[in-house]
Short mmCIF file of C-alpha atoms in Angstrom, two decimals:
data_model
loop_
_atom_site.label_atom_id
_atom_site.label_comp_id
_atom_site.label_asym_id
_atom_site.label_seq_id
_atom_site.Cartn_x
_atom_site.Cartn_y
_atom_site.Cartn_z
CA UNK A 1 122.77 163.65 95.12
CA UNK A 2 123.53 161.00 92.24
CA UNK A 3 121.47 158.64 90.15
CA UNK A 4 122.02 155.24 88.57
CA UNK A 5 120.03 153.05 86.74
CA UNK A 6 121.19 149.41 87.06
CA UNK A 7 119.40 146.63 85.44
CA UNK A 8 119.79 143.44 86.24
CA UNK A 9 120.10 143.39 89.93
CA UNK A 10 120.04 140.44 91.85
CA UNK A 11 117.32 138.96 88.81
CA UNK A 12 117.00 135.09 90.50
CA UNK A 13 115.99 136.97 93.62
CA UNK A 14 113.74 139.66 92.41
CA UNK A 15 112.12 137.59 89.61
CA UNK A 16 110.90 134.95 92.65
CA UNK A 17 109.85 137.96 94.91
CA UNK A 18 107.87 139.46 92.12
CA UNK A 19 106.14 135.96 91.48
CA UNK A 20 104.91 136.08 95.37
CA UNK A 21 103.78 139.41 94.99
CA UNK A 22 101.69 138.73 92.02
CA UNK A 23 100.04 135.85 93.80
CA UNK A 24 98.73 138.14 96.67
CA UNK A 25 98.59 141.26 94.61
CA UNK A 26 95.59 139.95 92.62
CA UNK A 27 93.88 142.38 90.14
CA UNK A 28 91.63 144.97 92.25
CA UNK A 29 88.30 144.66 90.72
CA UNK A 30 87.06 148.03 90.68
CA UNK A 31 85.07 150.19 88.55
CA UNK A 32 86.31 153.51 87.28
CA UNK A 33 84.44 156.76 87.15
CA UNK A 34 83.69 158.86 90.48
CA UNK A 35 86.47 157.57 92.12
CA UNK A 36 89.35 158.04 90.15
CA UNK A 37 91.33 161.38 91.07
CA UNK A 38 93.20 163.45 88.73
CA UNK A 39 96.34 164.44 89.74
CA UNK A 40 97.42 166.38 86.33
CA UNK A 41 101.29 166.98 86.37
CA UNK A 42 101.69 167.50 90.21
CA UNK A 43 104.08 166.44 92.27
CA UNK A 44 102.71 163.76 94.86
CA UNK A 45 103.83 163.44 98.39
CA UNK A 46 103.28 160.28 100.44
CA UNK A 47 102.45 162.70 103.66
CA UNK A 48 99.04 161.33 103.38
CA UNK A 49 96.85 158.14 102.48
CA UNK A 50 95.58 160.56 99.13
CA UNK A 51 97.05 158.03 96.50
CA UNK A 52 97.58 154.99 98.64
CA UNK A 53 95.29 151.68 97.92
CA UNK A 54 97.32 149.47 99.33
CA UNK A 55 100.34 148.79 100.99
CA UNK A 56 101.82 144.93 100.85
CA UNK A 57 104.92 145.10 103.54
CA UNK A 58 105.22 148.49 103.44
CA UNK A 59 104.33 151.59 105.97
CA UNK A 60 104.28 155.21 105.83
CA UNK A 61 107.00 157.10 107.47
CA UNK A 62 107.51 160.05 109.07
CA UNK A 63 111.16 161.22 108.77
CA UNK A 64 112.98 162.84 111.37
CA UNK A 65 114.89 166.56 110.79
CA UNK A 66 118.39 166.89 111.24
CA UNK A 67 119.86 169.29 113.25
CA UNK A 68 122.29 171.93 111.53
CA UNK A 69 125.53 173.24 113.19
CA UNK A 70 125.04 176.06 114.93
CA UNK A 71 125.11 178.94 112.77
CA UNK A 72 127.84 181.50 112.69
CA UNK A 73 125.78 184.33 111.57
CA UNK A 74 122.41 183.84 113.55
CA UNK A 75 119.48 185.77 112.84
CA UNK A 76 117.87 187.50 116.01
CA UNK A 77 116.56 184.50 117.79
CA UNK A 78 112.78 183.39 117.26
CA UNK A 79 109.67 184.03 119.25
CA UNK A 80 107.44 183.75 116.74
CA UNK A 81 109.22 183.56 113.36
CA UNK A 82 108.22 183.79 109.70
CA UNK A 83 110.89 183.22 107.10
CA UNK A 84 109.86 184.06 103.51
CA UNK A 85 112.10 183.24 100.28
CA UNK A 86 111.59 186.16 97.82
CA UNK A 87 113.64 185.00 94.84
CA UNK A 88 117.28 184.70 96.21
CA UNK A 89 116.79 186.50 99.42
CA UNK A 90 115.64 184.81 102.28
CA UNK A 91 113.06 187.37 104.61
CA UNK A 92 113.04 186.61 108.22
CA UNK A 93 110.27 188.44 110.38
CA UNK A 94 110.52 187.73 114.34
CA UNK A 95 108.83 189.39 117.26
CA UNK A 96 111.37 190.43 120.39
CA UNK A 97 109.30 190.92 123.65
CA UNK A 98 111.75 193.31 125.70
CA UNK A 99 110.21 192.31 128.53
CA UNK A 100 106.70 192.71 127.49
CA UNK A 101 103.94 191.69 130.52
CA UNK A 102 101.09 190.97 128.39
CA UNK A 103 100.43 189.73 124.81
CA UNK A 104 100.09 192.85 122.95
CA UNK A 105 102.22 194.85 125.25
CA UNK A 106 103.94 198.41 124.41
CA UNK A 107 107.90 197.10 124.26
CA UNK A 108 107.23 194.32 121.63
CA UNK A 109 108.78 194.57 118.69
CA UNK A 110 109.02 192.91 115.07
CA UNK A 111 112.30 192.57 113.80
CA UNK A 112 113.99 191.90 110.50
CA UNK A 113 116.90 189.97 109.24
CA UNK A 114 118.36 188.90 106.07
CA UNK A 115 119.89 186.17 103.78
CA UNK A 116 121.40 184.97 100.68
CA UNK A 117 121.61 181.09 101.48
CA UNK A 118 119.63 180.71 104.69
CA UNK A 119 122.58 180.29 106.88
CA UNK A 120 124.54 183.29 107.46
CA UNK A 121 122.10 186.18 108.15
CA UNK A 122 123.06 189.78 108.45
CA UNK A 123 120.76 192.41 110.58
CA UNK A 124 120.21 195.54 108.62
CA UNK A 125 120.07 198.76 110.15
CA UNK A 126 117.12 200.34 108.74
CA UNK A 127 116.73 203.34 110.33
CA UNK A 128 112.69 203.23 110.69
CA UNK A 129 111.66 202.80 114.46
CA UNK A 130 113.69 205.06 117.28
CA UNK A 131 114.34 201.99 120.12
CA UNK A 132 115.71 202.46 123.29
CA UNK A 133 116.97 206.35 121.82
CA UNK A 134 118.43 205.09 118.53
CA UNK A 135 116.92 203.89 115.36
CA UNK A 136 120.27 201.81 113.96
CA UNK A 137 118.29 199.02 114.61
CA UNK A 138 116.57 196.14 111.98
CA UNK A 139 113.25 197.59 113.70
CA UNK A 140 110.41 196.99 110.60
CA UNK A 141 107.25 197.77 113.31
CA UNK A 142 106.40 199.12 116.66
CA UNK A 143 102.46 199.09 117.21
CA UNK A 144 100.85 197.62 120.24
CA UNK A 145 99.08 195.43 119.98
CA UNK A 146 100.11 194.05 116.28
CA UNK A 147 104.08 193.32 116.80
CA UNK A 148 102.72 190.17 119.29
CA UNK A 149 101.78 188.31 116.36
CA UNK A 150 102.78 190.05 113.13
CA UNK A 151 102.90 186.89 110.64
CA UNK A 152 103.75 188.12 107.08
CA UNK A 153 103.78 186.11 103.75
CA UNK A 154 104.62 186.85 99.95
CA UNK A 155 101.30 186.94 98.35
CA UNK A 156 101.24 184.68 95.41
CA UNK A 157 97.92 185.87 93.88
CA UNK A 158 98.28 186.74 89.97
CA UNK A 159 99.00 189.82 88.70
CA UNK A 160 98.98 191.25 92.69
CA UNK A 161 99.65 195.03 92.59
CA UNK A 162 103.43 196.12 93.05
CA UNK A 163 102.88 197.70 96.35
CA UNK A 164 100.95 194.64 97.72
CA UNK A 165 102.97 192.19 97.57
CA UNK A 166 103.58 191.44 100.82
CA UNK A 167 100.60 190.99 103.05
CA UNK A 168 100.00 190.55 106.84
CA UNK A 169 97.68 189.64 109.85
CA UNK A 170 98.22 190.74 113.50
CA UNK A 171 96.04 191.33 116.55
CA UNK A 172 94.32 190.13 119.85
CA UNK A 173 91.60 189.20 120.90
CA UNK A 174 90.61 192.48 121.38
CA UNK A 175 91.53 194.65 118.07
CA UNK A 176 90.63 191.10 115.81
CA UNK A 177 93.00 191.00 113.27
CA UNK A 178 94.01 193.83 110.95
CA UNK A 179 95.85 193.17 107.52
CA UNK A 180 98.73 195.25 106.82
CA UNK A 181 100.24 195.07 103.00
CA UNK A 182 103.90 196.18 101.97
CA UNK A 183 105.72 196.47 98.08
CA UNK A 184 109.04 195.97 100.32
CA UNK A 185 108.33 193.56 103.07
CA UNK A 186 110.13 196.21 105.11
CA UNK A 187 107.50 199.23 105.29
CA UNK A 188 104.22 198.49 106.23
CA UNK A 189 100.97 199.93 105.82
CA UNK A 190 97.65 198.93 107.22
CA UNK A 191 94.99 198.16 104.83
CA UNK A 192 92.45 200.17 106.51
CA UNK A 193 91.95 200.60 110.58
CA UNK A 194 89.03 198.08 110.96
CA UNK A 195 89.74 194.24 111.69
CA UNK A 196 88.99 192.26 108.81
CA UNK A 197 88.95 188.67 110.83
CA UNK A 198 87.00 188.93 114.01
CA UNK A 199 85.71 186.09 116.26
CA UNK A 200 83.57 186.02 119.60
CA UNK A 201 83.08 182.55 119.87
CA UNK A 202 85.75 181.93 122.61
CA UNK A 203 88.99 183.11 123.16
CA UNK A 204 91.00 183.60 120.21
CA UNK A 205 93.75 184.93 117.88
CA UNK A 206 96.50 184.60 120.91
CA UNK A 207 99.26 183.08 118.72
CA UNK A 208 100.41 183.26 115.46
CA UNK A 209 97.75 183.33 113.09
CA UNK A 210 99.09 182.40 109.17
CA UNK A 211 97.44 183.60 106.02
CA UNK A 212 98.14 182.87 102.85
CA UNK A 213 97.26 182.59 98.76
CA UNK A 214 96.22 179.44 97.79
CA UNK A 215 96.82 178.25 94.33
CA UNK A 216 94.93 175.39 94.49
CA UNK A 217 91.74 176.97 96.02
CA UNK A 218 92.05 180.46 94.22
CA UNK A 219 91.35 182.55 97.29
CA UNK A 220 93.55 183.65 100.85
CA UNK A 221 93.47 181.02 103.37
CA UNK A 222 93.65 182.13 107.19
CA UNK A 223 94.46 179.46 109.88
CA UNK A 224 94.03 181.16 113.33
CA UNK A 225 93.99 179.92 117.10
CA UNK A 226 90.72 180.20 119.14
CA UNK A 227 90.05 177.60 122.49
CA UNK A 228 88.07 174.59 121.57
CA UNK A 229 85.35 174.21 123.37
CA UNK A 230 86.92 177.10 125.59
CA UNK A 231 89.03 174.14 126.68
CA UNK A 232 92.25 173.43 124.43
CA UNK A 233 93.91 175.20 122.35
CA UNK A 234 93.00 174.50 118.46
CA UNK A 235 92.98 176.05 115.07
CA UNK A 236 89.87 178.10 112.76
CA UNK A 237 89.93 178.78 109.05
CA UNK A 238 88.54 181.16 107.23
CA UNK A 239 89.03 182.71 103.43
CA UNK A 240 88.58 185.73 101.55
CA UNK A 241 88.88 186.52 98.15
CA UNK A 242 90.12 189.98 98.63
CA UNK A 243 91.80 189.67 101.90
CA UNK A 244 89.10 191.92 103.34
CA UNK A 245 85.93 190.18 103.50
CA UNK A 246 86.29 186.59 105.21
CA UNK A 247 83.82 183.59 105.62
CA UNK A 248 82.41 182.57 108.46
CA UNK A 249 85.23 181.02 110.58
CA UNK A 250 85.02 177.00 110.94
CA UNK A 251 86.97 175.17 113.60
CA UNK A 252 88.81 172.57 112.33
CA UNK A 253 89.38 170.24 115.62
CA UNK A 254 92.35 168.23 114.75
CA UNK A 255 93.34 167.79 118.36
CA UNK A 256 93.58 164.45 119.76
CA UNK A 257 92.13 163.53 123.29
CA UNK A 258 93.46 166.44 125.87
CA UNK A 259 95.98 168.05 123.19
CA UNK A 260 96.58 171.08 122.61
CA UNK A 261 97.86 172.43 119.41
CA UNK A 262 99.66 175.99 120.20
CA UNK A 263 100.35 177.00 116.49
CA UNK A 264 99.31 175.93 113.28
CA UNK A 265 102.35 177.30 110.99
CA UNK A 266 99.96 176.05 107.74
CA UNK A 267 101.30 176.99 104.20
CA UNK A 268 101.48 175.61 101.13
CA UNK A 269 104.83 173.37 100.44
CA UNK A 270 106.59 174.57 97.60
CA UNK A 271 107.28 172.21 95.50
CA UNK A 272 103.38 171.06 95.67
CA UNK A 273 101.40 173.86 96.47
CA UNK A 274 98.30 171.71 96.57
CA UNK A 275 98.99 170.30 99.76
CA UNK A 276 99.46 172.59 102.94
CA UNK A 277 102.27 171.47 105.55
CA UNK A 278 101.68 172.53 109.14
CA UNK A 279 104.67 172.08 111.95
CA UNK A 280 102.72 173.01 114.85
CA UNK A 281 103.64 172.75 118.71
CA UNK A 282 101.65 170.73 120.88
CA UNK A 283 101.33 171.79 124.27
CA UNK A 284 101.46 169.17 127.35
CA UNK A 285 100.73 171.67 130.50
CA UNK A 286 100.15 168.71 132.28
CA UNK A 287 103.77 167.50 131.71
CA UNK A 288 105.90 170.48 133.44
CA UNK A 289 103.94 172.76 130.48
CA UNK A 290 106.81 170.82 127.79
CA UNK A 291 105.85 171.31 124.19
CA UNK A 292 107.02 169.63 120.51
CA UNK A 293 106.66 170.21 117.07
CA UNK A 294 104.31 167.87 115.08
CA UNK A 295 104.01 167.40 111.18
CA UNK A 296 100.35 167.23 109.53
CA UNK A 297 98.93 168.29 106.63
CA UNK A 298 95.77 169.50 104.51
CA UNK A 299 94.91 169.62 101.41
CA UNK A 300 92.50 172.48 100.06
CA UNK A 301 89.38 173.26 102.74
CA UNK A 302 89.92 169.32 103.98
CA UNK A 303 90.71 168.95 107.47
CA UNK A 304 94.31 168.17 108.97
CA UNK A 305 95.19 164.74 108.18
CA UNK A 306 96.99 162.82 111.08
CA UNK A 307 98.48 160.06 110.03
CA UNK A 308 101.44 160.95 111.75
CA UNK A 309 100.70 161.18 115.59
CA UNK A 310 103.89 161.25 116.69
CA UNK A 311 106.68 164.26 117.10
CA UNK A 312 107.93 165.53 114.04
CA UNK A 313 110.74 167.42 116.34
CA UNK A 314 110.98 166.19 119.98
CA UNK A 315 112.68 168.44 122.50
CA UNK A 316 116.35 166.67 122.64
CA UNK A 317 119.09 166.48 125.02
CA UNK A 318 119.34 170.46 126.11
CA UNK A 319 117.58 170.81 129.34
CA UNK A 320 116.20 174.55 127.93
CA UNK A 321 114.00 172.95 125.16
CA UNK A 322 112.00 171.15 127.86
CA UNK A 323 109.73 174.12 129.29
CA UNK A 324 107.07 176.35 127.76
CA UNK A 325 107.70 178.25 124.53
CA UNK A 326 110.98 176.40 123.84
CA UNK A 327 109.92 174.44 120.79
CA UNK A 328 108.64 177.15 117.54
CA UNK A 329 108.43 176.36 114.15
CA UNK A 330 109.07 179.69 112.15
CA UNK A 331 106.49 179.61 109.60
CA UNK A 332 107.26 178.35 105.79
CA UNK A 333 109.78 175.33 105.72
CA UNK A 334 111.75 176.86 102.51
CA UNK A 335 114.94 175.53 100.32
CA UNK A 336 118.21 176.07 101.23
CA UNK A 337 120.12 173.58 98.58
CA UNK A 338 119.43 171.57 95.56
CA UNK A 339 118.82 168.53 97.48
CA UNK A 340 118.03 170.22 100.73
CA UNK A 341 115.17 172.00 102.66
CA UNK A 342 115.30 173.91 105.95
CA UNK A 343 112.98 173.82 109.31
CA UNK A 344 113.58 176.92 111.62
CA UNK A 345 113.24 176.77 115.42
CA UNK A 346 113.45 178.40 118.41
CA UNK A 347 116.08 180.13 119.87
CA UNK A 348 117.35 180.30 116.13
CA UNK A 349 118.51 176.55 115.11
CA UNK A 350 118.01 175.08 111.61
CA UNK A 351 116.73 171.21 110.84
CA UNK A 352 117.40 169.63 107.43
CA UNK A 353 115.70 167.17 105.30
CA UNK A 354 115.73 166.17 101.63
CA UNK A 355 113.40 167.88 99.12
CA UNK A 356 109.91 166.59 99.32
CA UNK A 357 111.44 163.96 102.45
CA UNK A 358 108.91 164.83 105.17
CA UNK A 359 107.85 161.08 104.92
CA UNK A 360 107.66 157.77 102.51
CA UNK A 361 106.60 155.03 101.58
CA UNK A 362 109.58 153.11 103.11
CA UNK A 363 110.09 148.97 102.66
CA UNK A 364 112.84 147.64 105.03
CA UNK A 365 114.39 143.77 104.11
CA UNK A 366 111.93 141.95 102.80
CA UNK A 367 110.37 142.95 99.26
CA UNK A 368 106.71 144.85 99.77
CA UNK A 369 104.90 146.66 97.40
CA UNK A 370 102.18 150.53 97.23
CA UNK A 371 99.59 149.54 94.82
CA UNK A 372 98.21 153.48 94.28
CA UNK A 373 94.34 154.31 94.29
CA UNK A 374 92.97 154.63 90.43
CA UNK A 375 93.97 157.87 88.38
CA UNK A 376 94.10 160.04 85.75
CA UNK A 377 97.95 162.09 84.96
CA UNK A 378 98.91 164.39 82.19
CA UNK A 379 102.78 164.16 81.30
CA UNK A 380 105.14 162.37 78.93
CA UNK A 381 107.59 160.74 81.71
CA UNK A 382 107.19 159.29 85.26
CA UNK A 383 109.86 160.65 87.94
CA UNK A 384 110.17 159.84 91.42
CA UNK A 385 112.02 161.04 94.87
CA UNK A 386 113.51 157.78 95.90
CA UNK A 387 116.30 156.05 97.98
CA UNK A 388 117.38 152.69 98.55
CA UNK A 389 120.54 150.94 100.22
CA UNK A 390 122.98 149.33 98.29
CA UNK A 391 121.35 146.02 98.06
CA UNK A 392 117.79 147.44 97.56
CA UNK A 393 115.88 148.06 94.51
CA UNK A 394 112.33 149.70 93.18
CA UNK A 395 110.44 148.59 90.12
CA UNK A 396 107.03 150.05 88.26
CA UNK A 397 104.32 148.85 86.81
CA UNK A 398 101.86 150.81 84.98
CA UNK A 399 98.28 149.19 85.25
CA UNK A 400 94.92 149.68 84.23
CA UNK A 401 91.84 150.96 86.51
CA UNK A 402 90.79 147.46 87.26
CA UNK A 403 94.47 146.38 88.49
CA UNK A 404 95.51 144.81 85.16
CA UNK A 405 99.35 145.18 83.95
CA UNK A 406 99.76 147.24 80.72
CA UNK A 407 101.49 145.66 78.31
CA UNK A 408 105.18 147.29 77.92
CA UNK A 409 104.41 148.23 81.34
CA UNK A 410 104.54 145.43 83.61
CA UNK A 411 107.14 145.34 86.21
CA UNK A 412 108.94 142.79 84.49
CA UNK A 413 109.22 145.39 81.80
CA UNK A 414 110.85 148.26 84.32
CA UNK A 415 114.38 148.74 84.21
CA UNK A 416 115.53 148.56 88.20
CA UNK A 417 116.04 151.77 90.13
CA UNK A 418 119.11 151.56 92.72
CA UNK A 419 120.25 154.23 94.16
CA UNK A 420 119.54 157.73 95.51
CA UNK A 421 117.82 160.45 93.38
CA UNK A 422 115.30 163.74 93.97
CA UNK A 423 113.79 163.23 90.12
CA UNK A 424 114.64 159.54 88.41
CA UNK A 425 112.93 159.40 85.68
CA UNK A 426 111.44 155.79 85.50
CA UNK A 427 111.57 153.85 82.19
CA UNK A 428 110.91 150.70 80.79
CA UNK A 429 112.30 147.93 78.09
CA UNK A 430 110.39 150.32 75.29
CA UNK A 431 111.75 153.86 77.11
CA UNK A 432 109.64 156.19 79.61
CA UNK A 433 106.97 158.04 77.50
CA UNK A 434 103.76 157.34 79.42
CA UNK A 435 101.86 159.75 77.48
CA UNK A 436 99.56 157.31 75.20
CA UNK A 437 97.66 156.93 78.46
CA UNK A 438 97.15 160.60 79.11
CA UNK A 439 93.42 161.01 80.41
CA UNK A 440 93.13 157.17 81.22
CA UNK A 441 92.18 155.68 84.40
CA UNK A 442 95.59 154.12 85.72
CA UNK A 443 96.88 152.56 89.11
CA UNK A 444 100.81 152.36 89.60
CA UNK A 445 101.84 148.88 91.59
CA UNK A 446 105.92 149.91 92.93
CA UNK A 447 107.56 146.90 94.51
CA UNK A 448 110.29 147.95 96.65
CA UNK A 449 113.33 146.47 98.75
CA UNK A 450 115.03 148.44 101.04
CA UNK A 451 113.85 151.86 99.73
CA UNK A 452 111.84 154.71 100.40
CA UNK A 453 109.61 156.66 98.18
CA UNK A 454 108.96 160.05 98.78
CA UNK A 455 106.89 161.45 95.96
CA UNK A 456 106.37 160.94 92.06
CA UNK A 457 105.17 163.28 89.46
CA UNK A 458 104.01 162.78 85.66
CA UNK A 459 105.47 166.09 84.10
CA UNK A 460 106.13 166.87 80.23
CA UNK A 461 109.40 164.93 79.85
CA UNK A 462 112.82 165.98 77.97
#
C-alpha cells in the first residue's frame, strides 16, 4: 500500500461542492454532556452506526472477501476451526469426525496444524494420541464428548499464569461445558471435572461455543448456541471473571424472521478490541438446508448490531458449498500481511480483505459527506484507513459539539487526501496536532468523492 498527499486537486470543483455541502450541512444544534462518547485513542470502525450522525450521499458498506488461491500446503480441512496467532505462529485447532454418528461421538478427534505466514501449514507429528494403531499423528485430544466442539483461544487476561495461557470450552448438551487450560496450546488439561457453563432452558451448546478475554469489559465472554424459543437456532452469553463461575446466561436474539444463526464465531478484532466481530452461518433448511456466512458485530454486553443483513460470504459457483455444513467460518479473522487480513472457511480456503476493511463509509461520483456523532479523543494526530479512485478525494473538518467549524480546522483548511493508505495521517494548512482539543466535545464533518473510509483513530502522533 502507498500514500500521497496532493493538494490542490481539482480546487474549482471541490471549492463549489464544498459550498453546497455547507448549505445543507447546517450547524447541528445540540447540546453536549450525556451524549457525547469518548472514544480515547481507539481505532474506530465504520461496522456500525456508533459514530455516525449523519450521512449526506453517503452509505455504509459491507465489503466482500476475496478468495485466495488454493493453498499448496493446506491445513487438515475445517469442521469446526479455530485459528489463533500466538506471536509469529499461527495455531490452527480443527475437529475430524471419522465417521462419527452422533455429536459427541467416540471417533472424533481435534487436530492440530501449524504456520509461520498463514498460508503454507505443516502437520506436526506429535506423538500424544495412539489413532487408528499409530500415534505419528497431529492428534492434540481424544475425549468423547469434548473433541465435537473443542474451541480454544489465547487468553489475553493480565499477568495470566504461564501454564494457563491457553484456555478452552467443549461439551453437549449433556456434560455442559467443561474448560480445559494449556501453557502449550498442544497439551491440555481440564480445569476440574464439573461443567462450569450449564443451561436447561432448551436445547443447547450443539455447535461451537467461543469464549474469550475481553479487554474492554475486564472479564471472559462466552457466546454459546441454545434453540430460541426451542424453535431456531440462536446465540446466549454469559461471563465469568475467573472462567469458573458464570452469570446467568442471556439470549441475545439477533435472528431475523425464520433465521437461523448456526455459529456465532464472536471475538474481539484485533486491531480494536473494543468491538467484537462475529462471521456466523445462517442456516436456510427450508432452501435444500444451504447455509452462508454473515458479518455482525457487538460491542461490550450490547447486542449484535445488524446493519448488514446481507451475506458477508455467499456460497459461489462450486456446487459442494450449496448443502449443509459447507459454509464455516474458523473462529478469529487474524493478519496475514501488512495490509492484509485473512477469513478461514470450510473445506480449508482463505478470503482476504484490507486491515480494518470489513466495511466503510463509501461515496461513489457525486461529492457526500459523514458528519460523526459529538466526542471526546485523546491523541496528538488524526489518521485514517482510506481509499479513493484516481479522480476522488477526502477532506476534514474538525468542529465543535454544536456543529461549528474550528478555526484552522475547517475543511477549507485540510490539505486533500488522494489515494490509498491503512494510516494517513490527516493535516491541515497549520500541520496535524489536534491535541489542544484533547478532552473537548468535537464532531468530525469528512466530505468525500469517490472514496471509502474504513476507520480513523486519534493516537499520540510522531
Amino acid at each position: 500500500m502507498h500514500r500521497r498527499t496532493i493538494a490542490g486537486f481539482n480546487a474549482i470543483a471541490l471549492a463549489s461542492a464544498l459550498l453546497v455541502l455547507t448549505a445543507i450541512a447546517a450547524p447541528i444544534d445540540e447540546p453536549t454532556g450525556a451524549n457525547v462518547r469518548d472514544i480515547s485513542s481507539r481505532r474506530e470502525l465504520f461496522v456500525d452506526r456508533y459514530l455516525i450522525d449523519r450521512l449526506d450521499n453517503a452509505t455504509l458498506k459491507l465489503h466482500e472477501p476475496q478468495l485466495a488461491p488454493a493453498m499448496t500446503e493446506p491445513a487438515d480441512n475445517l469442521e469446526y476451526g479455530t485459528v489463533i496467532k500466538d506471536n509469529e505462529l499461527f495455531r490452527l485447532y480443527t475437529r475430524e469426525g471419522r465417521g462419527a454418528k452422533f455429536d459427541g461421538d467416540t471417533p472424533e478427534v481435534t487436530r492440530y496444524c501449524e504456520s509461520r505466514d498463514g498460508i503454507h501449514w505443516t502437520k506436526p507429528k506429535l506423538g500424544l494420541f495412539e489413532i487408528d494403531g499409530s500415534k505419528d499423528n497431529n492428534v492434540i485430544l481424544h475425549e468423547a464428548p469434548f473433541c465435537h466442539n473443542f474451541s480454544p483461544f489465547l487468553d489475553a487476561r493480565p499477568n495470566v499464569p504461564p501454564d494457563e495461557r491457553f484456555k478452552a470450552l467443549a461439551g453437549t448438551v449433556k456434560t455442559g461445558l467443561v474448560a480445559f487450560l494449556s501453557g502449550d496450546g498442544i497439551r491440555w488439561r481440564k480445569l476440574q471435572p464439573e461443567p462450569v457453563v450449564t443451561y436447561t432452558k432448551e436445547y443447547a451448546f450443539d455447535s461451537q461455543n467461543v469464549s474469550f478475554w475481553s479487554e474492554s469489559e475486564s472479564c471472559y465472554v462466552c457466546y454459546f448456541r441454545h434453540f430460541l424459543d426451542k424453535e431456531l437456532r440462536s446465540v446466549c452469553r454469559t461471563t465469568s471473571l475467573d472462567f469458573v463461575t458464570w452469570t446467568e446466561p442471556v439470549p441475545l436474539k439477533p435472528n431475523f424472521d425464520g433465521e437461523h444463526i448456526y455459529t456465532t464465531l464472536t471475538h474481539p478484532y484485533f486491531r480494536a478490541t473494543h468491538i467484537y466481530v462475529a462471521t456466523p452461518t445462517r442456516f436456510h433448511p427450508g432452501r435444500g438446508e444451504s447455509t452462508d456466512i454473515l458479518f455482525m458485530t457487538a460491542r461490550g454486553n450490547g447486542p449484535f448490531d445488524r446493519t448488514f443483513r446481507e451475506a458477508f460470504i455467499r456460497p459461489g459457483l462450486d456446487p459442494a458449498r450449496w448443502g449443509n455444513r459447507s459454509n464455516y467460518a474458523a473462529l478469529n479473522i487474524v493478519p496475514t500481511g501488512p495490509a492484509e487480513m485473512s477469513i478461514y472457511t470450510t473445506p480449508f480456503r482463505r478470503f482476504t480483505l484490507r486491515l480494518d476493511g470489513f466495511a466503510s463509509v463509501h461515496v461513489g461520483a457525486d461529492v457526500g459527506e459523514l458528519v460523526t456523532k459529538p466526542f471526546m479523543f485523546s491523541g496528538k494526530e488524526l489518521v485514517v484507513n482510506y481509499a479513493t479512485s484516481a479522480g476522488g478525494s477526502m477532506r476534514v473538518e474538525l468542529q465543535d459539539a454544536a456543529g461549528k467549524a474550528i478555526p484552522g480546522f475547517t475543511l477549507a483548511d485540510c490539505r486533500n487526501l488522494v489515494g490509498d493508505a491503512i494510516e494517513q495521517p490527516v493535516a491541515w494548512t497549520k500541520g496535524g496536532d489536534v491535541s489542544s482539543h484533547i478532552g473537548q466535545p468535537v464532531r468530525l464533518r469528512i466530505v468525500m468523492q469517490e472514496a471509502d473510509l474504513y476507520a480513523l483513530q486519534f493516537r499520540p502522533g510522531p
